[in-house]
XYZ file of C-alpha atoms in Angstrom:
172
model
C -22.709 -43.287 -5.000
C -23.198 -41.446 -8.032
C -27.391 -41.943 -9.015
C -26.360 -41.933 -12.397
C -24.389 -45.227 -12.645
C -27.290 -46.784 -10.306
C -29.869 -46.780 -12.976
C -30.696 -49.958 -14.919
C -31.624 -48.844 -17.861
C -29.985 -46.208 -20.300
C -31.023 -47.378 -23.441
C -32.046 -44.743 -25.920
C -34.624 -45.461 -28.224
C -34.093 -44.058 -31.446
C -36.115 -42.689 -34.057
C -37.127 -45.548 -35.949
C -38.434 -46.232 -39.324
C -41.820 -46.624 -37.536
C -41.889 -42.918 -36.618
C -40.903 -41.749 -40.370
C -43.431 -43.911 -42.089
C -46.670 -41.730 -41.846
C -43.817 -38.947 -43.077
C -42.760 -40.620 -46.067
C -45.804 -40.786 -47.948
C -46.495 -37.030 -47.656
C -42.632 -36.190 -48.428
C -42.355 -37.473 -51.719
C -40.443 -35.119 -53.986
C -41.998 -36.570 -57.018
C -44.730 -34.166 -56.283
C -42.299 -31.163 -56.044
C -40.130 -31.707 -59.545
C -42.863 -31.192 -61.891
C -44.498 -28.313 -63.781
C -46.931 -26.410 -61.969
C -50.290 -25.320 -62.957
C -50.638 -22.571 -60.859
C -51.074 -20.943 -57.508
C -53.668 -23.637 -56.297
C -50.831 -26.292 -56.540
C -48.165 -24.568 -55.044
C -50.491 -23.439 -51.940
C -50.923 -27.232 -52.014
C -47.566 -28.126 -51.367
C -46.834 -25.330 -48.641
C -50.017 -27.055 -47.087
C -48.316 -30.603 -47.051
C -45.004 -28.891 -46.133
C -46.997 -27.176 -42.988
C -48.452 -30.791 -41.798
C -45.070 -32.176 -42.428
C -43.709 -29.668 -39.900
C -46.258 -30.498 -37.604
C -45.731 -34.150 -37.535
C -41.857 -33.146 -37.368
C -42.811 -31.284 -34.169
C -44.570 -34.806 -32.646
C -41.305 -36.476 -33.513
C -38.988 -33.245 -31.978
C -41.172 -33.703 -28.736
C -40.910 -37.373 -28.627
C -37.132 -36.789 -28.282
C -36.989 -34.347 -26.042
C -39.592 -36.069 -23.576
C -36.818 -39.145 -23.619
C -34.203 -36.746 -23.030
C -36.218 -35.716 -19.569
C -36.422 -39.248 -18.053
C -33.577 -40.723 -15.729
C -30.836 -40.774 -16.123
C -30.695 -37.538 -18.455
C -32.679 -35.567 -16.263
C -30.060 -35.744 -13.603
C -27.804 -34.301 -15.806
C -27.367 -30.492 -16.401
C -28.543 -30.822 -19.602
C -31.735 -29.953 -21.257
C -33.279 -30.972 -24.545
C -35.820 -28.136 -25.417
C -38.020 -26.961 -28.468
C -37.200 -23.029 -29.577
C -39.606 -21.842 -31.738
C -38.044 -19.330 -34.023
C -38.926 -15.835 -35.419
C -39.399 -17.449 -38.751
C -42.283 -19.930 -37.377
C -40.387 -23.294 -37.557
C -39.005 -25.078 -34.733
C -35.941 -26.602 -33.506
C -34.049 -28.757 -31.015
C -31.491 -27.049 -28.601
C -29.486 -28.073 -25.516
C -29.477 -25.661 -22.596
C -28.240 -26.045 -19.189
C -30.889 -26.716 -16.425
C -30.823 -23.112 -15.557
C -31.278 -21.737 -18.753
C -28.199 -19.815 -18.575
C -26.129 -21.394 -21.645
C -27.364 -22.912 -24.762
C -26.062 -24.797 -27.475
C -23.859 -27.650 -28.811
C -21.075 -26.513 -26.087
C -23.355 -27.415 -23.219
C -23.942 -31.010 -24.907
C -19.712 -31.450 -25.010
C -19.171 -30.115 -21.793
C -21.782 -33.248 -20.608
C -20.282 -35.736 -23.202
C -16.656 -35.054 -21.891
C -17.293 -35.594 -17.977
C -15.251 -38.230 -17.325
C -17.743 -39.358 -14.383
C -20.099 -39.971 -16.846
C -21.390 -43.635 -17.228
C -20.281 -45.060 -20.799
C -24.113 -45.919 -21.603
C -25.305 -42.158 -20.473
C -22.591 -40.435 -22.811
C -23.916 -42.970 -25.678
C -27.225 -42.293 -25.153
C -26.494 -38.255 -25.228
C -24.506 -39.080 -28.611
C -27.887 -40.617 -29.903
C -30.179 -37.993 -28.891
C -27.226 -35.514 -30.763
C -27.797 -37.563 -33.995
C -31.694 -37.623 -33.542
C -31.589 -33.376 -32.838
C -29.564 -32.964 -36.018
C -31.226 -34.666 -38.597
C -34.612 -33.296 -37.315
C -33.269 -30.168 -37.121
C -32.146 -30.634 -40.569
C -35.438 -32.116 -41.898
C -37.088 -29.014 -40.011
C -35.363 -26.510 -41.842
C -35.452 -28.193 -45.643
C -39.592 -28.811 -44.754
C -39.713 -25.131 -43.407
C -37.990 -23.559 -46.273
C -39.874 -25.425 -48.810
C -43.007 -23.919 -47.174
C -41.760 -20.801 -47.231
C -40.622 -21.144 -51.071
C -43.979 -22.563 -52.329
C -45.830 -19.970 -50.191
C -43.884 -17.246 -52.016
C -44.168 -18.930 -55.417
C -47.453 -19.017 -54.962
C -48.103 -15.456 -54.544
C -45.755 -14.169 -57.191
C -48.070 -16.489 -59.695
C -51.036 -14.678 -58.109
C -49.387 -11.426 -59.177
C -48.574 -12.524 -62.647
C -52.220 -13.764 -63.054
C -53.416 -10.223 -61.524
C -50.759 -8.539 -64.219
C -52.104 -10.710 -66.877
C -55.748 -10.386 -66.263
C -55.417 -6.069 -66.167
C -53.741 -5.950 -69.057
C -56.144 -8.380 -70.974
C -58.841 -6.068 -69.509
C -57.241 -2.595 -70.692
C -56.446 -4.019 -73.998
C -60.229 -5.310 -74.521
C -61.630 -1.906 -73.012
C -59.580 0.159 -75.682
C -60.758 -1.847 -78.726
């Protein structure tokens, strides 16, 4: 008998509003759409983005751990965290032997006619969570990079103004 069909519960616990509640308070866009009064506010925005990235990583780990439970652990597919050279983390699908990676790995499993419908639906839920979390991570990481870059540029502009002002005072 197929061990996948013997599994009692294949219900996937999706990411709920409770899982995101803490993120909602930190991630308000109203703090982004305002005039920034200096590099300090931009550095703060970058810090908040980093904190949100860490929280998103925890959500990603929770989804990954759930995907590692039976009946999904019996499949030739794994959800893994991949750290990028840019410093962010994304959820990826991989074969058990790590020979292949990507959505094609998931598609192959979902199209397996021997897969019970409940397992197929669970994989679909994991994929939807993966897509949403990767989007959120990408946006927040981009915000972090942009805020950090802008803080550096403001610091350079401040330094230029100080140098000019000092030069003018010395020449008078």
